[in-house]
mmCIF file of C-alpha atoms in Angstrom:
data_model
loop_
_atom_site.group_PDB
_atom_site.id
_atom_site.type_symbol
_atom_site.label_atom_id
_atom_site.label_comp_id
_atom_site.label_asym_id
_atom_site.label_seq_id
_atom_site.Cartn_x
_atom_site.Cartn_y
_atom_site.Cartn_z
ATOM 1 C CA UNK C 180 1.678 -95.786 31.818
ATOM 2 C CA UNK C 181 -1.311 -98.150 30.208
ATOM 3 C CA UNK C 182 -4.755 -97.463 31.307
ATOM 4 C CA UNK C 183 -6.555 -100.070 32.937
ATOM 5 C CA UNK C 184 -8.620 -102.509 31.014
ATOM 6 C CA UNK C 185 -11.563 -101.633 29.364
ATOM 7 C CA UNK C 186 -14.397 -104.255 31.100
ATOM 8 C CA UNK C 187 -17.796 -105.012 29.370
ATOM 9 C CA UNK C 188 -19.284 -103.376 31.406
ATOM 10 C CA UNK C 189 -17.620 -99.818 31.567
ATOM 11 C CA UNK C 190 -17.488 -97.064 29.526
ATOM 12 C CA UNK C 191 -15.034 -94.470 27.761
ATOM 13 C CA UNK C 192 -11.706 -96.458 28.848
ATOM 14 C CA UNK C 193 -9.224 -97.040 26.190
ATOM 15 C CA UNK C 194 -6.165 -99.681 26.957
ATOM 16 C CA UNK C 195 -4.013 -99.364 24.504
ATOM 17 C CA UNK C 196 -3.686 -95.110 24.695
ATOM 18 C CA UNK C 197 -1.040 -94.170 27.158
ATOM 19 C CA UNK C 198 0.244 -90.518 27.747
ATOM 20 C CA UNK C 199 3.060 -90.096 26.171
ATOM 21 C CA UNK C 200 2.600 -92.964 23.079
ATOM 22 C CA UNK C 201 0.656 -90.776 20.790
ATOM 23 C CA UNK C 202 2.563 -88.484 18.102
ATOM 24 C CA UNK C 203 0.233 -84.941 17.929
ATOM 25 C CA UNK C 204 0.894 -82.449 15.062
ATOM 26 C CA UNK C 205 0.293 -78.750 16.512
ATOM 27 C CA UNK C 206 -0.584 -76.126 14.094
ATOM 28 C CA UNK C 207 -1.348 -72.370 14.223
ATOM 29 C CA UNK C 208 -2.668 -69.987 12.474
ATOM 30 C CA UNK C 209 -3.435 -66.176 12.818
ATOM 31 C CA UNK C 210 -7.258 -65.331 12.582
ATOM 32 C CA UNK C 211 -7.561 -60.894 13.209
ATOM 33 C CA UNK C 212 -5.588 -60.137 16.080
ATOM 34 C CA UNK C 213 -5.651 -63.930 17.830
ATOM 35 C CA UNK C 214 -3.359 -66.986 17.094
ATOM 36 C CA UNK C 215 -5.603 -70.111 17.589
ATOM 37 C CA UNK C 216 -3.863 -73.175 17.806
ATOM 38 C CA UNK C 217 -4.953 -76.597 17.055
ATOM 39 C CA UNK C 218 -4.021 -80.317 17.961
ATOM 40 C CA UNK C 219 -4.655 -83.137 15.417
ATOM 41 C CA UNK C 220 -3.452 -86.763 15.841
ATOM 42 C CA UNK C 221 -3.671 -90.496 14.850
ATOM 43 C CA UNK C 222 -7.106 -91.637 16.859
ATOM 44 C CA UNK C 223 -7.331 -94.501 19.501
ATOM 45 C CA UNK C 224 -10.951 -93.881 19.518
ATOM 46 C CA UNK C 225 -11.718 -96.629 16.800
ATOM 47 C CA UNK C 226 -12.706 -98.440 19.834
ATOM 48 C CA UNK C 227 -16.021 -96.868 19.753
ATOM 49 C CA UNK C 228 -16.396 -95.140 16.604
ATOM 50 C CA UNK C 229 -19.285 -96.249 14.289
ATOM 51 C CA UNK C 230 -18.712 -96.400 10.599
ATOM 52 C CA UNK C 231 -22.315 -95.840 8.645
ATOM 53 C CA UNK C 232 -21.647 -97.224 5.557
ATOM 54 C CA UNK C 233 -23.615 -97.558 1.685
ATOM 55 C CA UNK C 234 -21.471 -100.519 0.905
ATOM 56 C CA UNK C 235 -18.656 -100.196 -0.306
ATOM 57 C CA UNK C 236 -19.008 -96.550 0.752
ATOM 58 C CA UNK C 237 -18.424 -94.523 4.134
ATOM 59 C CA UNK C 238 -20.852 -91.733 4.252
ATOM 60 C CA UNK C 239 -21.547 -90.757 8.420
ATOM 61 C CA UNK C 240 -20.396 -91.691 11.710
ATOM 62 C CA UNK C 241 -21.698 -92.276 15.076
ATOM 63 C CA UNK C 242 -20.532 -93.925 18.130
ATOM 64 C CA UNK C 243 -21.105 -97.234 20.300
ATOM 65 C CA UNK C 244 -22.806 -96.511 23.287
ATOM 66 C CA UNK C 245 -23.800 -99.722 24.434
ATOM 67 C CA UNK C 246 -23.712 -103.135 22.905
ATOM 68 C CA UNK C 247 -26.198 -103.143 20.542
ATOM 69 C CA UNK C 248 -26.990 -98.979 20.203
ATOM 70 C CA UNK C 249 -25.381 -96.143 18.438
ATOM 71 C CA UNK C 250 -25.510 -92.460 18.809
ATOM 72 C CA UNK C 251 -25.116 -90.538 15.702
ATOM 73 C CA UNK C 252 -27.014 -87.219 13.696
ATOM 74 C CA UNK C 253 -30.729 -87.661 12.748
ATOM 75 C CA UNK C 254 -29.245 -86.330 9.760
ATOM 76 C CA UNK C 255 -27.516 -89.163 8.972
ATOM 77 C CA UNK C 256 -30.193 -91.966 9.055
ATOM 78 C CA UNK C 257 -32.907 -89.885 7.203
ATOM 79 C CA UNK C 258 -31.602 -90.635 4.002
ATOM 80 C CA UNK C 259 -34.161 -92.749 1.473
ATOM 81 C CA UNK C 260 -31.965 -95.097 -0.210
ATOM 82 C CA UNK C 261 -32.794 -98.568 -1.798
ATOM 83 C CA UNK C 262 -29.077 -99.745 -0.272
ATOM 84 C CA UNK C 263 -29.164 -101.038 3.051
ATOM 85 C CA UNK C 264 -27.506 -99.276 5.299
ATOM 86 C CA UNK C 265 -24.473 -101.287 6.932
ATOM 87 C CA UNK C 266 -22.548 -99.887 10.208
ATOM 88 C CA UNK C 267 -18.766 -101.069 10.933
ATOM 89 C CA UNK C 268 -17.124 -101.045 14.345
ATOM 90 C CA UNK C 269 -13.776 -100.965 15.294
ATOM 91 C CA UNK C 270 -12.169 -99.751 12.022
ATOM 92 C CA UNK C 271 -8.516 -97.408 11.887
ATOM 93 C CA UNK C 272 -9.377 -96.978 8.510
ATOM 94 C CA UNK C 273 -12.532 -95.823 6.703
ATOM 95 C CA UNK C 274 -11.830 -97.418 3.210
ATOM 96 C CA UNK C 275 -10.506 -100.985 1.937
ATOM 97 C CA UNK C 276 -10.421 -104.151 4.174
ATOM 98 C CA UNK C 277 -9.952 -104.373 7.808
ATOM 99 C CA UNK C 278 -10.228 -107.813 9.400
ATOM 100 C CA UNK C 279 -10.571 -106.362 12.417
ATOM 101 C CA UNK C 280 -14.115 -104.279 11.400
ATOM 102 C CA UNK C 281 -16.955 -105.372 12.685
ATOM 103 C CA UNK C 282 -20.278 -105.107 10.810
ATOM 104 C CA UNK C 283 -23.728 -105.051 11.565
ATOM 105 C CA UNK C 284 -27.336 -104.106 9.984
ATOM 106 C CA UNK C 285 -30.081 -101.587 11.510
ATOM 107 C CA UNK C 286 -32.678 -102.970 13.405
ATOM 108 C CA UNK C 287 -34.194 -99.773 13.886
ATOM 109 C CA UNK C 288 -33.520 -96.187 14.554
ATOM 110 C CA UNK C 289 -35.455 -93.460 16.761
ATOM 111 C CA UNK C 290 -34.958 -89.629 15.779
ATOM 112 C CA UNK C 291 -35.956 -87.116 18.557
ATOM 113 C CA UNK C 292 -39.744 -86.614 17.586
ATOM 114 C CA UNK C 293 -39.182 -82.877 17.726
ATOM 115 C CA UNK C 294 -36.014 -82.604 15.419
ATOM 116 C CA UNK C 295 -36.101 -79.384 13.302
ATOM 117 C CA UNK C 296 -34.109 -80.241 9.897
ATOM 118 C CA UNK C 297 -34.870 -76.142 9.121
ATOM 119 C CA UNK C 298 -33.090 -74.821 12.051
ATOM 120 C CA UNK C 299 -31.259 -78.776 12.906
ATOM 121 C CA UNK C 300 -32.454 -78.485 16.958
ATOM 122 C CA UNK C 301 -32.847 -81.337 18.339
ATOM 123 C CA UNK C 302 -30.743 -83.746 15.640
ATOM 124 C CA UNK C 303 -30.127 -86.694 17.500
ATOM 125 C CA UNK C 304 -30.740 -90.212 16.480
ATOM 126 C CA UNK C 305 -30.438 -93.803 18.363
ATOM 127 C CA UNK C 306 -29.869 -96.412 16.086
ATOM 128 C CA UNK C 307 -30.535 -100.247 17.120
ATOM 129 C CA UNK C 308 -27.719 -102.412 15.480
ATOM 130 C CA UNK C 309 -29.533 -106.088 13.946
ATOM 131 C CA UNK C 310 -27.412 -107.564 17.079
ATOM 132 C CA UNK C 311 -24.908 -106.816 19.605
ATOM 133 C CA UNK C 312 -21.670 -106.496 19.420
ATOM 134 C CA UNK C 313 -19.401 -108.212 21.732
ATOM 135 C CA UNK C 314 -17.188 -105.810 24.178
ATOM 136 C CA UNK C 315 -13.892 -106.092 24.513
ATOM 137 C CA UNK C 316 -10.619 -104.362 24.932
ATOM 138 C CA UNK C 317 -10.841 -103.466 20.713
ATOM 139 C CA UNK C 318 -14.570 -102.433 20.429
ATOM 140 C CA UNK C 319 -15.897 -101.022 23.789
ATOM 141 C CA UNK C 320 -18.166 -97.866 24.370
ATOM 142 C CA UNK C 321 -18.025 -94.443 24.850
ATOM 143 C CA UNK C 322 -19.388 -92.332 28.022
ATOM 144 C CA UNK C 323 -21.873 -89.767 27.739
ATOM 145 C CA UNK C 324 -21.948 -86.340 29.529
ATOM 146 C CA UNK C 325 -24.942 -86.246 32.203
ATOM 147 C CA UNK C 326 -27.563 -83.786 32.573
ATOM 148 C CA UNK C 327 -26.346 -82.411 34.767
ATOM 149 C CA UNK C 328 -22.919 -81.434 33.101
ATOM 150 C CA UNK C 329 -21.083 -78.496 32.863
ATOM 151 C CA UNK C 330 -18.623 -77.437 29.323
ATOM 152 C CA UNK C 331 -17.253 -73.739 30.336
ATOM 153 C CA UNK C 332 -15.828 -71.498 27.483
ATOM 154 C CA UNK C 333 -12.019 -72.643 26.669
ATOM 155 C CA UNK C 334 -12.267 -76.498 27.886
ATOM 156 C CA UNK C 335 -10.464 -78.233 25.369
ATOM 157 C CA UNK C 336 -12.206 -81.079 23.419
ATOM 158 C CA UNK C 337 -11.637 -83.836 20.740
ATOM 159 C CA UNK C 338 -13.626 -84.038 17.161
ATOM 160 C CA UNK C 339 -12.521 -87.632 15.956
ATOM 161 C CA UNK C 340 -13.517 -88.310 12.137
ATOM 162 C CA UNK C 341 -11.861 -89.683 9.341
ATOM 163 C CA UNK C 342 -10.010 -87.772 6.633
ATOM 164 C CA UNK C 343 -12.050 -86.668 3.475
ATOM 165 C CA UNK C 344 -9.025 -88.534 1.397
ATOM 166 C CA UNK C 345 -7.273 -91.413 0.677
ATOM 167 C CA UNK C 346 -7.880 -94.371 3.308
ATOM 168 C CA UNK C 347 -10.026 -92.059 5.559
ATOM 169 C CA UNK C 348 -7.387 -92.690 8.383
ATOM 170 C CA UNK C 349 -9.351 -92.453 11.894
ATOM 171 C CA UNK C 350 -8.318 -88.670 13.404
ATOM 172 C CA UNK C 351 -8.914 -86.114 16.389
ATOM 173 C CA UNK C 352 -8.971 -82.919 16.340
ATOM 174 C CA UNK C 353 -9.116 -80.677 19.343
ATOM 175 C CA UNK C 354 -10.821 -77.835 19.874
ATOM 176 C CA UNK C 355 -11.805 -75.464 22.679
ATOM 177 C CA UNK C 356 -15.493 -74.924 23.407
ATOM 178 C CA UNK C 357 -17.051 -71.330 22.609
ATOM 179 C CA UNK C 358 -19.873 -69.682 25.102
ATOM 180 C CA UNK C 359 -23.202 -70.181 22.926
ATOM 181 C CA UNK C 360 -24.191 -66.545 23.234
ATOM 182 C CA UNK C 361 -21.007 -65.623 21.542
ATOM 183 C CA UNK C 362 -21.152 -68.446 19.179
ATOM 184 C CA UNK C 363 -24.450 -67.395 18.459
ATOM 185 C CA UNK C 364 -23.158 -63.911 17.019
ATOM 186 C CA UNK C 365 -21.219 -65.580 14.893
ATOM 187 C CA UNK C 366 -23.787 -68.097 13.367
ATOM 188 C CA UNK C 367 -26.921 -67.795 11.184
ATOM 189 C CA UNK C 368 -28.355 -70.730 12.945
ATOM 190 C CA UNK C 369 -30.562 -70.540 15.858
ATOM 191 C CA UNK C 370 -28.136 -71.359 18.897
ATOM 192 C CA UNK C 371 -30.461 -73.434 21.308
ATOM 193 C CA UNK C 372 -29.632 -74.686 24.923
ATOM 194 C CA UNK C 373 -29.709 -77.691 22.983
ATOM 195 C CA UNK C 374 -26.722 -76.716 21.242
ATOM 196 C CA UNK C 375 -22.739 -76.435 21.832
ATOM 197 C CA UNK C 376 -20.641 -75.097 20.041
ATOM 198 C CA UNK C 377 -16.344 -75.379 19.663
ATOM 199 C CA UNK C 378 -14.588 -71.989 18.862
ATOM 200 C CA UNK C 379 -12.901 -71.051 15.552
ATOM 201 C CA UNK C 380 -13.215 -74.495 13.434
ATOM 202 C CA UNK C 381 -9.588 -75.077 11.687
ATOM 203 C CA UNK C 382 -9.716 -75.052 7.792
ATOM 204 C CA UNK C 383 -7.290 -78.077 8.008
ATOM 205 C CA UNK C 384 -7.110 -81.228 8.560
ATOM 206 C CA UNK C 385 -10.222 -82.051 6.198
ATOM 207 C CA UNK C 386 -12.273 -84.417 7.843
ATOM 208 C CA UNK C 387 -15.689 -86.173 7.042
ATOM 209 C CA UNK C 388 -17.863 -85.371 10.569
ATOM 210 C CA UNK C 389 -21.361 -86.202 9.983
ATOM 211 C CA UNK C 390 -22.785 -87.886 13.114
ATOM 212 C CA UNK C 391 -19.170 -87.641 14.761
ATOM 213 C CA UNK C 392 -19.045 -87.545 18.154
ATOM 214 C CA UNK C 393 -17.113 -84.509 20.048
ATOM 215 C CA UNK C 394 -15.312 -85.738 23.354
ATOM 216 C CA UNK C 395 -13.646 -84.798 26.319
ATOM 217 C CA UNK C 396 -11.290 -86.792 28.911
ATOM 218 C CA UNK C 397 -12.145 -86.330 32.658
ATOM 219 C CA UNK C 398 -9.712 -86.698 35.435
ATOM 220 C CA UNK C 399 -10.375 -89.975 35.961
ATOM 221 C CA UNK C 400 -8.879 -90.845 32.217
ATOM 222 C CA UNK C 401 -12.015 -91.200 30.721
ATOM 223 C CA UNK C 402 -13.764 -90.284 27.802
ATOM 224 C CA UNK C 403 -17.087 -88.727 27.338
ATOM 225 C CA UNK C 404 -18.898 -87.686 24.698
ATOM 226 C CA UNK C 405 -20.748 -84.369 24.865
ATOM 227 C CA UNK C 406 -21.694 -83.409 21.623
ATOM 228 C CA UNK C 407 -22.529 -84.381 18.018
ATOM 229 C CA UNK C 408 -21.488 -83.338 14.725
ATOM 230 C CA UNK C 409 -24.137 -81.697 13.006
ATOM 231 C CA UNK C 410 -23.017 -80.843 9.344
ATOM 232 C CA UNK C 411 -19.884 -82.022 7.099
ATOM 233 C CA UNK C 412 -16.866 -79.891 7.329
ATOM 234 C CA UNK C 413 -16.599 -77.315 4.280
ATOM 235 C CA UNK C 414 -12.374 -77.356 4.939
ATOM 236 C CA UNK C 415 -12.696 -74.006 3.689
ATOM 237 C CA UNK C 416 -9.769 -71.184 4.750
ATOM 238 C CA UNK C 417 -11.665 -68.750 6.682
ATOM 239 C CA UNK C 418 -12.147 -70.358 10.487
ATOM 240 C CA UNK C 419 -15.731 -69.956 12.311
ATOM 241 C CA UNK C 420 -17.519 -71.984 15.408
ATOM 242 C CA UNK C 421 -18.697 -75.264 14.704
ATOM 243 C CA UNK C 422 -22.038 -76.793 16.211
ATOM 244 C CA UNK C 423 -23.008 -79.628 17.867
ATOM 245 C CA UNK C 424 -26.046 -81.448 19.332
ATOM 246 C CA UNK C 425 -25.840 -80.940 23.516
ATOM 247 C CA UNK C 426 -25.898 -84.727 24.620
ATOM 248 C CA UNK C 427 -26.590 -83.941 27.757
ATOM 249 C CA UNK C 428 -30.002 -82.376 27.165
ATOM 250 C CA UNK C 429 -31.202 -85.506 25.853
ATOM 251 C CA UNK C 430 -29.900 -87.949 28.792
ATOM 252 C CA UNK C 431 -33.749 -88.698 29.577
ATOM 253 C CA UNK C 432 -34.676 -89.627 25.843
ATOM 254 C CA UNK C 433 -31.522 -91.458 25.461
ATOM 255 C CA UNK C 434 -32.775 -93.887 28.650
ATOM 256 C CA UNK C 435 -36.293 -94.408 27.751
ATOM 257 C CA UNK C 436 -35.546 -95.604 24.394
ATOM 258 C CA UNK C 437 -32.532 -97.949 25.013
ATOM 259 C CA UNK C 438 -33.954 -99.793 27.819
ATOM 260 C CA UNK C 439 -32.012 -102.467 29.467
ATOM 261 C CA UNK C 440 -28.975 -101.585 27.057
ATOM 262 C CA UNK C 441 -28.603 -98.627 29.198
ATOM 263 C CA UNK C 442 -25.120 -96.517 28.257
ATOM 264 C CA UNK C 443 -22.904 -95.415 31.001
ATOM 265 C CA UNK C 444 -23.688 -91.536 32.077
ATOM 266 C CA UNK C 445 -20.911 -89.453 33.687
ATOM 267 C CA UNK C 446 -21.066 -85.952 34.723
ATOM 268 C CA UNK C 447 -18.489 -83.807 33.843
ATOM 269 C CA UNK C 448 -17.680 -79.980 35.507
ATOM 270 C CA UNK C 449 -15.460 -77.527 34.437
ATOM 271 C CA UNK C 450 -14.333 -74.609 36.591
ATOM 272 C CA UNK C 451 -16.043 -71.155 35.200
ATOM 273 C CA UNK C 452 -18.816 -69.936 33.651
ATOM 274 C CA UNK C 453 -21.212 -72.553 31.989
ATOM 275 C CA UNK C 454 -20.683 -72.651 28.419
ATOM 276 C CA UNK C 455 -24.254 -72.544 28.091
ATOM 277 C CA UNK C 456 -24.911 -68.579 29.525
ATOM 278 C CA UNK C 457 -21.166 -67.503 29.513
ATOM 279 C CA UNK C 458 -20.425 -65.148 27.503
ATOM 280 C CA UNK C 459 -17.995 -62.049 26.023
ATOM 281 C CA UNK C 460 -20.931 -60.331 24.812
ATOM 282 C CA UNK C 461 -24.676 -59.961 25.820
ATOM 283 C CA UNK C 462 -27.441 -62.235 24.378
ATOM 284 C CA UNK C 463 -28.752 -61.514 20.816
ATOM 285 C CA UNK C 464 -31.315 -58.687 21.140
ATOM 286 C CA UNK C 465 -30.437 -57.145 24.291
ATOM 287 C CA UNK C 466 -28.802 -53.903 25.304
ATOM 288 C CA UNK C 467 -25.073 -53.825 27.496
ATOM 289 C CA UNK C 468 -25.015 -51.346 29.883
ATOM 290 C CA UNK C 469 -22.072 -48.989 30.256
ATOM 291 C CA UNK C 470 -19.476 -49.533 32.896
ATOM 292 C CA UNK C 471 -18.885 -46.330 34.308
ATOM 293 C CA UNK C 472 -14.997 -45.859 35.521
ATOM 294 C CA UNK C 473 -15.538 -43.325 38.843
ATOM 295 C CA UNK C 474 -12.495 -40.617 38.427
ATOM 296 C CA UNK C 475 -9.714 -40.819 40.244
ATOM 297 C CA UNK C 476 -9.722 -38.115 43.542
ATOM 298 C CA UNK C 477 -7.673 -35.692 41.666
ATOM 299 C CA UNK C 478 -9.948 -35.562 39.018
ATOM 300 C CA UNK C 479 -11.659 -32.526 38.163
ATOM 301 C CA UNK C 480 -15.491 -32.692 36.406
ATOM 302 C CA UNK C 481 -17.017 -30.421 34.843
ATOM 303 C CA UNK C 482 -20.470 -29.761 34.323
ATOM 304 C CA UNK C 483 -22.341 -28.669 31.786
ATOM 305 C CA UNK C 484 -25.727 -27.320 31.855
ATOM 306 C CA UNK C 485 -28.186 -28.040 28.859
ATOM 307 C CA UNK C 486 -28.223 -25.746 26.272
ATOM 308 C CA UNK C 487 -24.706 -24.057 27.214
ATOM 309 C CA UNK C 488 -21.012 -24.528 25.508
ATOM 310 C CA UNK C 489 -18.126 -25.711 27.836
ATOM 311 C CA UNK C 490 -16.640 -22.108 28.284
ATOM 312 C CA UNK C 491 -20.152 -21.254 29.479
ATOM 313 C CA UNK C 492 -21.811 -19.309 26.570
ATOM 314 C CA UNK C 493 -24.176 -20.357 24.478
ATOM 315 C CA UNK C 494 -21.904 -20.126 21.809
ATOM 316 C CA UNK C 495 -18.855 -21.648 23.125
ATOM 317 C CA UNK C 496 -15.873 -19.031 21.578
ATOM 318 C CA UNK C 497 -15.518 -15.877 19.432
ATOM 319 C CA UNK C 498 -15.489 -17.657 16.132
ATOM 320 C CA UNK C 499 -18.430 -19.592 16.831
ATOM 321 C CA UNK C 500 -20.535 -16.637 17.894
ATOM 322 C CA UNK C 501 -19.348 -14.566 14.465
ATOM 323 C CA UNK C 502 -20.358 -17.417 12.642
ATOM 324 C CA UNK C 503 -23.662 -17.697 14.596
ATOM 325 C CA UNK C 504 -24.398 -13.631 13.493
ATOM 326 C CA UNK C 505 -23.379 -14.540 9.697
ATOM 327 C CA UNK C 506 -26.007 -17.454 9.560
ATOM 328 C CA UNK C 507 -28.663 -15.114 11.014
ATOM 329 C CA UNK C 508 -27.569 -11.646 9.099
ATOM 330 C CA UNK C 509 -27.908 -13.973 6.201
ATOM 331 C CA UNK C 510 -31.265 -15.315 6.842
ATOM 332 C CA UNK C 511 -32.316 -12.210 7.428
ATOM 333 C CA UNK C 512 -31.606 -10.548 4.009
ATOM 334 C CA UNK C 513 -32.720 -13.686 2.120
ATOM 335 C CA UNK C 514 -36.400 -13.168 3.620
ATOM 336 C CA UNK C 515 -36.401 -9.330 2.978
ATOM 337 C CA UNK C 516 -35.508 -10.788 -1.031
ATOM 338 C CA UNK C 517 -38.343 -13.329 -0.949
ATOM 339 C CA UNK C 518 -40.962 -10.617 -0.182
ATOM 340 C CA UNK C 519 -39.594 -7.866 -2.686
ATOM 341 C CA UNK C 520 -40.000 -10.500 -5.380
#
């Protein structure tokens, strides 16, 4: 079944992805006691991805979310360079030729003013393209997730990059989102509300993710961006959380700088606990408290007092108590030496 037609005017639709078109590798691999399991396929999401480009050379990404603004990592704009800095729209591929590519300069770009590059909160960056782009059904724009929005522990989302190699093929990648108190265990980065994080990064399929966007697909079939890529992939073997700027936090910024080119805001909920607060473990720095089981009615208790043994003594059993008399007989004749000598 096709999807309706992406209009100018609306976001996150995509018309040529349909259900059942779309070829999707799964993979698994064991990590301790858990099998995690991954999806990775060919990406329709060209239609809003944002090449940022050294020419000839791919380097970041971001994404279209209106006609003449892209979302993308402060981290990937805050780079002194004497090339100008070129971004391509509407590209499968990352390398070669592609007539279909459409390329435009930076007007200008706006990085939040209180972006950390020591601890990366708040790395988020707006970038005004030289002029807009024309909408249509192959270069459209992507939703973003309202304040408002909700990502519980487990909701399945999409990282779409390209591949480190070869012709940097457009991908996705999906991943489940991981609690930020838990992810926060697991990472030597301060994990801010202004942070998400996805569970258990796969060391395969290598991608370049820089300024990528992370998505997820509501009910209504459309796509919304909720997070940004916030370092490159290391494709290394051993599997930890990945982390991502929290679009939603920023939904206010995002408005007063792009004006009348407003992007399209959609909240998104997911049944559960908010993946915000929920959480497997307490918060960093605090103390759990015990559950205590009550015994079953048939169960006897026994009480001990302080300072006595379970069979009531003070030394608990025959053995203990000769080897209490030993100790003391012992001490004993080791003082009466120490004041002969």
């Amino acid at each position: 079944m096709w999807l309706p037609v992406a209009a100018p005017e609306e976001c996150g639709w995509i018309k040529r992805e349909r259900k059942r078109e779309r070829e999707a590798a799964r993979r698994s691999t064991v990590v301790g006691e858990f099998q995690e399991v991954w999806e990775v396929r060919t990406s329709h999401q060209d239609i809003w991805f944002a090449g940022f480009y050294f020419q000839p050379n791919f380097f970041c990404s971001g994404a279209l979310i209106s006609d003449q603004w892209v979302l993308t990592a402060a981290t990937c704009v805050q780079v002194i360079t004497p090339t100008p800095m070129t971004v391509v729209l509407g590209r499968t591929n990352q390398t070669g030729s592609d007539p279909k590519g459409v390329s435009r300069g930076i007007n200008q770009t706006f990085c939040h003013p209180l972006y950390d590059q020591l601890t990366s909160d708040n790395n988020i960056c707006l970038v005004q393209l030289s002029s807009p782009v024309e909408l249509s059904d192959h270069i459209s724009t992507v939703c973003l997730a309202a304040k408002n929005s909700t990502f519980t522990n487990g909701t399945f989302s999409w990282l779409v990059g390209p591949l480190r190699d070869g012709n940097k093929e457009l991908m996705e990648l999906q991943l489940q989102i991981f609690g930020n108190n838990d992810c926060q265990n697991r990472s030597s980065l301060p994990i801010t509300d202004n942070i998400i994080c996805t569970r258990d990064d796969p060391p395969e399929p290598c991608l370049d993710i820089s300024g990528s966007p992370l998505l997820i697909r509501n009910d209504d079939l459309v796509w919304i961006q909720l997070g940004i890529s916030l370092y490159e992939r290391s494709c290394r073997k051993q599997m930890s959380p990945s982390v991502y700027t929290r679009v939603s936090r920023y939904q206010d910024w995002i408005s007063s700088i792009t004006g009348s080119s407003q992007p399209g805001f959609v909240t998104f909920s997911s049944s559960g606990d908010d993946g915000v607060s929920a959480s497997t473990s307490s918060p960093p720095g605090t103390n759990t408290t015990p559950s205590v089981v009550p015994p079953s009615p048939n169960t006897t208790i026994s009480v001990v007092s302080p300072g006595t043994t379970c069979d009531g003594s003070i030394f608990g059993s025959s053995e203990k108590l000769s080897s209490t008399l030993f100790n003391l007989i012992s001490s004993f004749l080791f003082s009466l030496v120490l004041l002969v000598v």
